[in-house]
Amino acid sequence: MKSIIELNAGLKKQIDEIAEVAGYLWQRGWAERNGGNISVNVTDLIPEEAKSFASLQQVKLPKAFNIIANNYFYVTGTGKRMRYVATKPMENGAIIRLNETGDAYDIIADQLVIPTSELASHLSMHSYMREFRDPNMKVVCHTHPTDLIALTHNKRFLEPNVMARILWSMIPESRIVVPRGIGIVPYNVPGTMELADATILELEKHDVVMWEKHGTLAVGDDIIETFDMIDTLSKSAQIYLLSKQAGFEPEGMTNQQLDDLVDLFNLPE
Ligand code: 2HA
Ligand code: ZN
């Protein structure tokens, strides 16, 4: 049987980009075992023929997501490894369709892969973005960057605006690539709605959120850009930690130097 991605060039391009990013997450050392998960709203890319695909399995959701009812998502599979999503995205992830009330979904392609245990969390973020942020925001990318997680083990960095201020001030790129700063979510059990709800509160103001002692999550229009945001912050974290290891406190850019970038690059304030 043909893969769904052979029916639509746009969908194939999207899945290729997800696979590309999954490879980066693995190469960066951010995706041990089955660490991390990705979901992308692909509703606009679903070929007409696929809309009548038989359901491989229907699964009930813990609540109704009526804002994204009838939407289609690519989601990485539960227990699946990013390094294999990179090479075989349709064997390690699924395309699902929410039903007309948004309280259940059908797995429609290609193989029976059960979505990530974080699916309900991801869907609540997609629903939030669609309703309150921007319907173009189609991507949720969660991963485990070692350096950024290390920083969340210091309570001082979890206080309001401290993490963003430190990481921004390491290199101009951080201020430019992550202009809306970093949300901080205190430790919570992975996969819970409590963690998702606390994350959504931070997504009101930020595109990147750090989960204490667990990982990061980025949202956006484009999977490559969500990776770029986390990658740039990771670079800043490395500069900070390398400076400390070398025995000095990194000076960091001044407030004025950071503020100058806001005007020059027309960044959101
Ligand atoms: O999917 O990263 O947060 C594995 C995880 C859970
Ligand atoms: Zn995780």
XYZ file of C-alpha atoms and ligand atoms in Angstrom:
276
model
C 0.000 0.000 0.000
C 1.127 3.511 -0.807
C 2.239 5.710 2.044
C -0.013 8.717 2.634
C 2.979 10.992 2.008
C 3.209 9.775 -1.592
C -0.196 11.355 -2.251
C 0.733 14.942 -1.428
C 4.051 16.730 -1.981
C 3.342 19.267 0.774
C 2.716 16.523 3.328
C 5.871 14.710 2.214
C 7.903 17.893 2.663
C 6.450 18.384 6.150
C 7.213 14.802 7.209
C 10.733 15.094 5.718
C 11.336 18.175 7.871
C 10.063 16.396 10.995
C 12.465 13.525 10.226
C 15.294 16.010 9.669
C 14.677 17.636 13.058
C 14.282 14.244 14.794
C 17.780 13.453 13.497
C 19.139 16.709 14.920
C 17.559 16.008 18.329
C 19.298 12.628 18.404
C 22.644 13.948 17.130
C 22.609 16.712 19.728
C 22.215 14.138 22.509
C 18.831 15.534 23.463
C 16.813 12.369 22.752
C 17.997 9.461 24.894
C 15.889 6.300 24.457
C 12.334 7.513 23.648
C 12.935 11.012 25.053
C 11.004 13.865 23.488
C 8.014 14.049 21.178
C 6.811 16.074 18.204
C 3.354 16.897 16.900
C 2.394 18.959 13.857
C -1.054 20.049 12.704
C -1.129 18.807 9.085
C -4.838 19.435 8.392
C -4.124 21.658 5.366
C -1.814 19.046 3.823
C -4.037 15.971 3.944
C -4.738 14.646 0.432
C -8.426 14.304 -0.481
C -8.099 10.511 -0.965
C -6.805 10.113 2.595
C -9.921 11.628 4.108
C -11.741 8.364 3.444
C -8.937 6.134 4.787
C -10.218 3.460 7.171
C -9.416 3.955 10.833
C -6.683 1.594 12.051
C -7.853 2.214 15.599
C -10.078 4.681 17.399
C -8.888 6.019 20.752
C -10.858 8.075 23.270
C -9.284 11.290 24.585
C -9.474 12.321 28.272
C -11.384 15.462 27.282
C -12.980 17.098 24.243
C -10.809 19.381 22.106
C -13.626 20.978 20.121
C -11.455 23.840 18.752
C -9.368 21.315 16.796
C -12.185 18.843 16.013
C -11.718 17.210 12.580
C -8.064 18.320 12.495
C -5.256 16.004 11.405
C -1.907 15.679 13.188
C 1.356 13.892 12.651
C 2.543 12.677 16.077
C 5.575 10.682 17.115
C 4.711 7.279 18.582
C 4.684 6.235 22.207
C 7.931 4.479 23.130
C 9.419 5.316 19.717
C 12.956 6.614 19.466
C 13.802 9.953 17.786
C 16.756 8.359 16.048
C 14.322 6.065 14.232
C 11.769 8.826 13.598
C 14.674 10.401 11.693
C 14.997 7.500 9.264
C 11.462 6.035 9.266
C 8.993 8.733 10.309
C 5.895 6.816 9.204
C 6.900 3.686 11.163
C 7.638 5.665 14.301
C 4.805 8.151 14.161
C 1.164 8.268 13.127
C -1.271 10.496 11.316
C -4.406 10.897 13.380
C -7.755 12.608 12.780
C -9.816 14.022 15.619
C -13.520 13.217 15.386
C -16.245 15.849 14.918
C -16.514 16.499 18.655
C -12.774 16.351 19.333
C -13.114 13.774 22.119
C -11.566 10.839 20.236
C -9.188 10.272 17.362
C -8.647 7.758 14.596
C -5.228 6.559 13.555
C -5.412 6.677 9.754
C -1.851 6.167 8.465
C 0.438 4.409 7.724
C 0.865 1.658 10.281
C -0.741 1.132 13.647
C 1.550 3.347 15.748
C 0.058 4.581 19.022
C 0.768 8.308 19.566
C 3.019 9.663 22.315
C 1.753 9.456 25.888
C 1.982 13.268 25.797
C -0.681 13.457 23.053
C -3.399 15.031 25.232
C -0.863 17.622 26.428
C 0.159 18.396 22.861
C -3.461 18.644 21.720
C -4.307 21.060 24.498
C -1.397 23.250 23.352
C -2.510 23.038 19.695
C -6.013 23.940 20.770
C -4.716 26.891 22.785
C -2.546 28.163 19.899
C -5.426 27.891 17.435
C -7.860 29.726 19.713
C -5.723 32.324 21.476
C -2.313 32.728 19.820
C -2.145 32.264 16.064
C -3.700 29.559 13.846
C -0.433 29.423 11.869
C 1.314 27.932 14.904
C 1.186 24.261 13.988
C 4.166 22.707 15.732
C 4.896 21.441 19.256
C 8.437 20.109 19.760
C 9.565 18.685 23.105
C 13.125 17.507 23.751
C 15.731 16.983 26.504
C 18.712 19.344 25.927
C 21.342 18.399 28.517
C 22.774 21.883 29.044
C 19.402 23.621 29.381
C 18.140 20.944 31.793
C 21.292 21.394 33.892
C 20.463 25.077 34.346
C 16.983 24.222 35.673
C 18.642 22.486 38.645
C 19.555 25.918 40.037
C 16.564 27.499 41.808
C 17.922 31.015 41.203
C 17.531 30.559 37.436
C 13.876 29.598 37.856
C 12.916 32.994 39.239
C 11.033 35.294 36.822
C 13.113 36.429 33.819
C 16.459 35.221 35.201
C 16.960 32.324 32.746
C 16.081 34.417 29.687
C 18.273 37.333 30.829
C 21.314 35.084 31.322
C 20.907 33.151 28.077
C 20.050 36.245 26.007
C 23.160 37.985 27.245
C 25.574 35.253 26.123
C 25.219 35.965 22.374
C 23.110 38.441 20.348
C 21.545 35.565 18.404
C 19.647 34.362 21.476
C 17.932 37.733 21.901
C 17.071 37.759 18.179
C 16.013 34.122 17.660
C 14.047 33.792 20.930
C 12.621 37.328 21.268
C 9.709 36.318 23.505
C 11.963 34.907 26.190
C 11.592 31.648 28.084
C 8.723 30.390 30.210
C 9.624 28.382 33.286
C 7.428 25.547 34.513
C 8.156 24.029 37.952
C 8.687 20.286 38.126
C 5.640 18.163 37.392
C 5.153 14.525 36.436
C 5.768 13.995 32.668
C 2.654 13.552 30.539
C 0.188 15.023 33.063
C -2.466 17.627 32.295
C -1.062 19.685 35.210
C 2.214 20.002 33.296
C 0.321 20.851 30.085
C -1.842 23.486 31.802
C 1.165 25.134 33.463
C 2.912 25.140 30.065
C -0.044 26.777 28.340
C 0.006 29.614 30.882
C 3.624 30.282 29.862
C 2.783 30.039 26.137
C 0.700 33.203 26.496
C 3.965 35.157 26.520
C 6.640 32.774 25.274
C 7.402 30.384 22.402
C 9.884 28.333 24.418
C 9.232 26.807 27.819
C 11.675 25.028 30.111
C 10.381 22.250 32.331
C 12.338 22.043 35.594
C 14.617 18.961 35.696
C 13.021 17.556 32.516
C 13.423 19.400 29.214
C 12.237 22.120 26.870
C 9.221 22.637 24.647
C 8.968 25.023 21.719
C 5.979 26.000 19.602
C 5.803 27.756 16.251
C 4.798 27.795 12.593
C 7.701 25.708 11.430
C 9.426 22.605 12.845
C 12.874 23.802 11.714
C 12.377 27.114 13.535
C 11.295 25.402 16.770
C 14.554 23.432 16.607
C 16.545 26.609 15.882
C 15.162 28.341 18.974
C 16.137 25.474 21.288
C 19.495 25.044 19.536
C 20.365 28.725 19.974
C 19.444 28.667 23.672
C 21.496 25.498 24.084
C 24.505 27.310 22.602
C 24.053 30.141 25.103
C 23.798 27.623 27.947
C 27.045 26.002 26.798
C 28.853 29.339 26.752
C 27.603 30.080 30.253
C 28.572 26.654 31.609
C 31.957 26.595 29.830
C 32.815 29.997 31.289
C 31.930 28.755 34.772
C 34.003 25.615 34.222
C 36.941 27.773 33.154
C 36.621 29.493 36.505
C 35.158 32.878 35.573
C 31.718 34.468 35.580
C 30.824 35.361 31.991
C 30.311 39.094 31.703
C 27.266 38.892 29.450
C 25.944 41.644 27.198
C 24.668 44.799 28.902
C 20.973 45.725 29.096
C 21.681 48.499 26.601
C 23.298 46.094 24.144
C 20.291 43.787 24.451
C 17.770 46.623 24.095
C 19.537 47.951 20.984
C 18.755 44.646 19.259
C 15.026 45.117 19.879
C 14.927 48.241 17.696
C 17.473 47.088 15.161
C 15.746 43.767 14.499
C 12.224 44.973 15.161
C 11.727 42.372 17.889
C 8.458 41.999 19.807
C 8.831 43.697 23.238
O 8.138 10.917 25.386
O 9.966 13.008 26.729
O 8.232 13.786 28.500
C 9.076 10.892 26.380
C 9.143 12.200 27.049
C 8.174 12.475 28.105
Zn 10.283 14.656 28.052
